[in-house]
Coordinates of C-alpha atoms in Angstrom, one line a residue:
M1 CA 0.2 0.1 0.2
T2 CA 1.5 3.5 -1.2
I3 CA 0.0 6.5 1.0
A4 CA 0.4 10.0 -0.6
R5 CA 0.2 13.2 0.7
Q6 CA -1.8 15.3 -1.6
M7 CA -2.7 19.3 -1.5
R8 CA -6.7 19.1 -1.9
I9 CA -9.5 21.4 -1.8
H10 CA -12.9 20.1 -0.8
A11 CA -14.9 23.1 -2.2
Y12 CA -13.8 26.0 -4.4
G13 CA -12.8 29.4 -3.2
G14 CA -9.8 31.0 -2.1
P15 CA -5.9 29.7 -0.9
E16 CA -7.4 28.7 2.5
M17 CA -9.5 25.9 0.9
F18 CA -6.3 23.7 0.8
R19 CA -6.0 20.7 3.0
A20 CA -3.3 18.1 3.4
D21 CA -5.0 14.7 2.7
Q22 CA -3.8 11.5 2.9
V23 CA -4.5 9.4 0.2
E24 CA -4.0 5.7 -0.9
L25 CA -2.3 4.7 -4.4
P26 CA -3.2 1.8 -6.3
E27 CA -0.2 -0.2 -7.5
P28 CA 0.7 1.1 -11.2
Q29 CA -1.8 -0.3 -13.5
A30 CA -0.5 -1.6 -17.7
G31 CA 1.0 1.5 -19.1
E32 CA 1.1 3.7 -15.9
V33 CA 4.3 5.0 -13.4
L34 CA 4.2 5.3 -10.2
V35 CA 6.3 8.9 -9.0
R36 CA 7.8 10.3 -6.1
Q37 CA 7.6 14.0 -6.6
H38 CA 10.8 16.1 -5.8
A39 CA 9.1 19.3 -7.0
A40 CA 5.7 21.0 -8.1
G41 CA 5.2 23.8 -10.2
V42 CA 2.6 26.8 -9.6
N43 CA 0.5 28.2 -12.2
F44 CA -2.3 30.8 -12.8
I45 CA -4.4 27.8 -14.3
D46 CA -4.2 26.1 -10.8
V47 CA -5.7 29.3 -9.3
Y48 CA -8.7 28.9 -11.9
H49 CA -8.8 25.1 -11.0
R50 CA -9.0 26.1 -7.1
K51 CA -11.7 29.1 -7.7
G52 CA -13.9 26.5 -10.0
V53 CA -13.6 28.8 -13.3
F54 CA -12.1 25.6 -14.4
P55 CA -14.0 22.9 -12.4
L56 CA -11.9 20.0 -11.4
P57 CA -13.0 16.4 -12.6
A58 CA -14.3 15.8 -9.0
L59 CA -14.2 17.0 -5.5
P60 CA -12.7 16.7 -3.2
G61 CA -9.3 16.8 -5.8
P62 CA -5.8 18.2 -6.0
V63 CA -4.7 21.0 -8.1
G64 CA -1.3 21.3 -10.3
V65 CA -0.6 20.3 -13.7
E66 CA 3.6 20.2 -13.6
A67 CA 6.1 18.5 -11.6
A68 CA 9.3 16.7 -11.6
G69 CA 10.3 13.7 -9.7
E70 CA 11.7 9.9 -10.1
V71 CA 10.3 6.7 -11.2
L72 CA 9.5 4.1 -8.4
A73 CA 7.6 1.6 -10.2
C74 CA 6.0 0.7 -13.4
G75 CA 3.1 -1.0 -14.5
S76 CA 2.9 -3.8 -17.1
G77 CA 4.1 -2.3 -20.7
V78 CA 6.2 0.4 -19.5
T79 CA 9.2 -0.2 -21.6
A80 CA 10.5 3.8 -22.1
F81 CA 11.0 3.9 -17.9
A82 CA 12.3 2.2 -15.1
P83 CA 12.5 2.9 -11.1
G84 CA 14.9 5.5 -10.3
D85 CA 14.7 7.1 -13.9
R86 CA 14.5 11.1 -13.7
V87 CA 11.1 12.6 -15.0
A88 CA 9.0 15.6 -15.3
Y89 CA 5.8 16.3 -16.8
A90 CA 3.3 19.1 -17.6
G91 CA -0.4 18.9 -18.6
P92 CA -3.4 16.7 -17.6
P93 CA -4.5 15.0 -15.2
I94 CA -4.9 17.5 -13.0
G95 CA -3.1 17.0 -9.6
S96 CA 0.6 17.6 -9.1
Y97 CA 0.1 19.1 -5.6
A98 CA 1.4 15.9 -4.2
D99 CA 4.4 14.1 -2.8
M100 CA 3.5 10.7 -5.2
R101 CA 1.2 10.0 -7.9
I102 CA 0.4 7.6 -10.5
M103 CA 0.8 9.2 -13.9
K104 CA 0.3 7.5 -17.5
A105 CA 4.2 6.8 -18.7
A106 CA 3.2 8.7 -22.0
A107 CA 2.8 11.8 -20.0
L108 CA 6.2 11.8 -18.9
V109 CA 9.4 12.8 -20.2
R110 CA 12.9 12.1 -19.5
L111 CA 14.8 14.9 -17.5
P112 CA 18.6 15.3 -18.6
D113 CA 20.8 14.8 -15.7
A114 CA 22.0 18.4 -16.0
I115 CA 18.7 20.1 -14.7
G116 CA 17.5 20.0 -11.5
Y117 CA 13.9 18.6 -10.4
E118 CA 13.0 22.5 -9.2
E119 CA 14.3 24.0 -12.3
A120 CA 12.1 21.3 -13.9
A121 CA 9.1 22.1 -12.2
A122 CA 9.6 25.5 -12.8
I123 CA 10.0 25.1 -16.8
M124 CA 8.1 22.5 -18.1
L125 CA 4.6 24.3 -18.5
K126 CA 6.1 27.4 -19.3
G127 CA 8.8 26.2 -21.4
M128 CA 6.6 23.8 -23.5
T129 CA 4.0 26.7 -23.6
V130 CA 7.3 29.0 -25.3
H131 CA 8.2 26.0 -27.3
M132 CA 4.3 25.8 -28.6
L133 CA 4.7 29.7 -29.5
M134 CA 7.8 29.4 -31.3
T135 CA 7.4 26.5 -33.4
R136 CA 3.8 26.1 -34.0
V137 CA 2.1 29.7 -33.3
R138 CA 4.4 32.1 -35.1
K139 CA 7.7 31.3 -36.2
L140 CA 10.1 34.1 -35.1
S141 CA 13.0 35.3 -37.4
A142 CA 16.3 37.2 -36.8
G143 CA 15.2 40.9 -37.2
D144 CA 11.7 40.7 -36.3
T145 CA 10.3 42.6 -33.2
I146 CA 7.5 41.4 -30.8
L147 CA 5.8 42.7 -27.6
V148 CA 5.9 40.8 -24.6
H149 CA 3.3 41.8 -21.9
S150 CA 4.7 40.9 -18.1
A151 CA 7.7 40.2 -19.6
A152 CA 9.3 39.9 -15.9
G153 CA 6.8 36.7 -15.1
G154 CA 7.8 33.2 -15.7
L155 CA 6.5 32.8 -18.9
G156 CA 7.4 36.3 -20.2
Q157 CA 11.0 35.6 -19.3
L158 CA 11.6 32.7 -20.7
L159 CA 9.8 34.0 -24.0
G160 CA 12.2 36.8 -24.2
Q161 CA 15.2 35.0 -23.8
W162 CA 14.2 32.4 -26.9
A163 CA 13.3 35.4 -28.9
S164 CA 16.6 37.4 -28.2
A165 CA 18.7 34.6 -28.7
L166 CA 16.9 34.0 -32.1
G167 CA 18.1 37.9 -32.8
V168 CA 14.5 38.8 -32.4
R169 CA 14.2 42.8 -30.9
V170 CA 11.8 42.2 -27.7
I171 CA 10.0 45.1 -26.1
G172 CA 8.4 44.1 -22.6
T173 CA 5.7 45.6 -20.4
V174 CA 6.4 45.7 -16.7
G175 CA 4.9 46.9 -13.6
S176 CA 7.7 48.4 -11.9
P177 CA 11.3 49.6 -12.4
D178 CA 12.4 46.4 -10.7
K179 CA 10.6 44.3 -12.8
A180 CA 11.7 46.4 -15.9
E181 CA 15.5 45.1 -14.8
I182 CA 14.6 41.5 -14.9
A183 CA 12.7 41.8 -18.0
R184 CA 16.3 43.6 -19.5
Q185 CA 18.3 40.8 -18.1
S186 CA 15.6 38.0 -19.8
G187 CA 16.3 39.6 -23.4
C188 CA 14.3 42.6 -23.3
A189 CA 16.0 45.2 -25.6
E190 CA 13.4 48.0 -24.3
T191 CA 10.8 48.2 -21.5
I192 CA 7.6 50.1 -20.9
L193 CA 6.3 50.8 -17.4
Y194 CA 2.7 50.3 -18.5
K195 CA 1.4 51.8 -15.2
E196 CA 2.7 55.1 -16.1
T197 CA 2.7 55.3 -20.0
D198 CA 0.1 54.3 -22.6
F199 CA 2.3 51.1 -23.9
V200 CA 0.4 51.5 -27.7
A201 CA 2.0 55.2 -27.9
A202 CA 5.0 54.0 -26.5
V203 CA 5.5 51.0 -29.1
D204 CA 4.6 53.5 -31.5
E205 CA 7.5 55.8 -30.9
L206 CA 10.2 52.7 -30.0
T207 CA 9.2 51.2 -33.4
G208 CA 9.2 54.4 -35.3
G209 CA 5.6 54.3 -36.0
E210 CA 6.2 50.7 -37.8
G211 CA 5.0 48.5 -35.2
V212 CA 5.7 45.0 -34.2
D213 CA 5.5 41.6 -35.6
A214 CA 3.7 39.6 -32.7
V215 CA 2.2 40.6 -29.4
Y216 CA 1.9 38.3 -26.7
E217 CA -0.2 38.6 -23.4
G218 CA -2.0 36.6 -21.0
L219 CA -3.9 39.5 -18.9
G220 CA -7.2 39.3 -20.6
G221 CA -9.5 42.4 -20.5
D222 CA -8.8 44.6 -23.3
I223 CA -5.1 44.3 -23.4
L224 CA -5.5 42.2 -26.4
T225 CA -7.6 44.5 -28.5
R226 CA -5.7 47.5 -27.7
S227 CA -2.5 45.6 -28.2
L228 CA -4.1 45.1 -32.0
G229 CA -3.0 49.1 -32.4
C230 CA 0.9 47.5 -31.8
L231 CA 1.1 45.6 -34.9
K232 CA 2.3 46.3 -38.3
P233 CA 0.6 44.5 -41.4
F234 CA 0.4 40.8 -41.0
G235 CA 1.1 41.1 -37.6
H236 CA 0.0 38.3 -34.9
A237 CA -1.8 39.0 -31.7
I238 CA -2.0 36.0 -29.4
N239 CA -3.4 35.7 -25.8
L240 CA -2.5 33.3 -23.5
G241 CA -4.6 33.7 -20.8
Q242 CA -7.0 35.9 -18.8
V243 CA -5.3 36.6 -15.6
G244 CA -6.8 40.1 -15.3
K245 CA -10.4 39.7 -16.9
P246 CA -12.3 37.8 -19.9
L247 CA -11.5 38.9 -23.2
D248 CA -12.9 41.4 -25.0
S249 CA -14.4 40.4 -28.3
V250 CA -12.5 41.3 -31.3
A251 CA -14.5 42.1 -34.6
L252 CA -13.2 40.4 -37.6
A253 CA -13.7 43.6 -39.4
D254 CA -11.2 45.1 -36.9
L255 CA -8.6 42.6 -38.6
G256 CA -8.5 43.2 -42.1
P257 CA -8.0 43.3 -44.8
Q258 CA -6.3 46.7 -44.7
R259 CA -4.5 45.9 -41.4
S260 CA -4.5 42.0 -42.3
L261 CA -3.7 41.0 -38.7
T262 CA -4.4 37.4 -37.1
V263 CA -5.6 36.6 -33.7
S264 CA -4.9 33.4 -31.7
V265 CA -5.5 31.6 -28.7
P266 CA -3.1 28.9 -28.1
G267 CA -3.5 26.2 -25.6
V268 CA -0.3 24.3 -24.2
F269 CA -2.4 21.5 -23.3
A270 CA -3.6 20.9 -26.8
H271 CA 0.1 21.4 -27.9
L272 CA 1.3 18.8 -25.5
R273 CA -2.0 16.3 -26.5
T274 CA -0.9 16.7 -30.0
C275 CA 2.6 16.4 -30.2
K276 CA 3.8 13.6 -32.4
D277 CA 6.7 13.1 -30.3
L278 CA 6.3 14.6 -27.2
Q279 CA 10.0 13.4 -25.6
G280 CA 11.5 15.0 -28.8
A281 CA 9.7 18.2 -28.0
A282 CA 10.7 18.3 -24.8
D283 CA 14.2 17.6 -25.9
E284 CA 14.5 20.7 -28.0
M285 CA 12.9 23.0 -25.0
F286 CA 15.7 21.5 -22.8
A287 CA 18.2 22.3 -25.3
Q288 CA 17.6 25.7 -25.1
V289 CA 18.2 25.5 -21.2
L290 CA 21.2 23.7 -21.7
S291 CA 22.7 25.9 -23.8
G292 CA 22.2 29.0 -21.3
N293 CA 19.6 30.9 -24.4
M294 CA 16.5 30.2 -21.6
R295 CA 17.5 30.6 -17.7
P296 CA 14.4 29.5 -15.8
R297 CA 14.0 31.8 -12.6
I298 CA 12.7 30.6 -9.5
G299 CA 11.3 33.5 -7.7
E300 CA 10.3 31.6 -4.5
R301 CA 10.1 28.0 -2.7
F302 CA 7.3 27.1 -0.5
A303 CA 6.6 23.9 1.3
L304 CA 3.8 21.6 -0.3
S305 CA 2.1 22.2 3.0
N306 CA 2.0 26.0 2.4
V307 CA 0.4 25.8 -0.6
A308 CA -2.0 28.3 0.3
A309 CA 0.9 31.2 0.7
A310 CA 1.9 30.7 -2.5
H311 CA -1.2 30.8 -4.5
A312 CA -2.1 34.1 -2.3
K313 CA 1.2 35.8 -3.2
L314 CA 0.9 34.6 -6.9
E315 CA -2.6 36.3 -6.9
A316 CA -1.5 39.4 -5.7
G317 CA 1.0 39.6 -8.2
R318 CA 4.1 39.8 -6.1
T319 CA 5.9 37.1 -7.8
A320 CA 9.2 37.4 -10.1
G321 CA 10.0 34.3 -11.9
A322 CA 8.7 30.8 -11.2
I323 CA 7.1 29.2 -7.9
V324 CA 7.6 25.8 -6.9
L325 CA 6.4 23.6 -4.2
V326 CA 8.8 21.0 -2.4
P327 CA 7.9 17.9 -0.3

């Protein structure tokens, strides 16, 4: 019998809803593995799950969608992994806020020895999101110019780093001078303090009226629609979440034909689900880390049992970099 410690919610609500529960895990079945988790990532989608914006499959239930650890046992038919292997994952099924769990072997990727568990938990979801953006949503080239909102956040930093390594000019919006410095260290050529300056006007000035090739934002509200004014013809506006408010409607007539703009709302879970070679895609992302092009920044570590404090800090916008939970 294996007993796991899971941080679960029994009802939707605030961070105080988390409870530490002891849960009996079955033996791994065909195609499954038992993973001892050494670190789990904390993301805004976890907040949506906790609040019930995106309901959990059942209550009570654990939260979390990324983690890294080691294989303890394998069910029948598992040939890609063996006990002792270092692995990581991102995406469903929900429930990474735990010290152990059962996972489908097909959802796991082998972790390079040079990447630690905490670093992996900080980068799997965000790193694979950037991989999706670079390989499936909008392929960038040297000489392109992009605008990244929340450029000092965990995702914004990785996106800025990968793009700048390609020779892309990155303009980032940030909320404070301290975050502006983090964004500059993460590849931004210029930063805009959006609380003090209208970012549309600032982009117009910085680009000499030409605009940018692509905009990346996860704030929601009117940020996406306002960002359309930053794009050059055939530019691409990309929404990655609604941290602030739901998205405004975008009229197709506002996109073209004179402006010839494109808007997309891609999801990393769809990317992970439809990857023909998940390990290969992860290896491409890991290569960016191992080469130094991407440098995952862990903003803060919390004990698994203190996940409520981690959520409170994330929601308050008082983070710079990724949050990880450790047993």
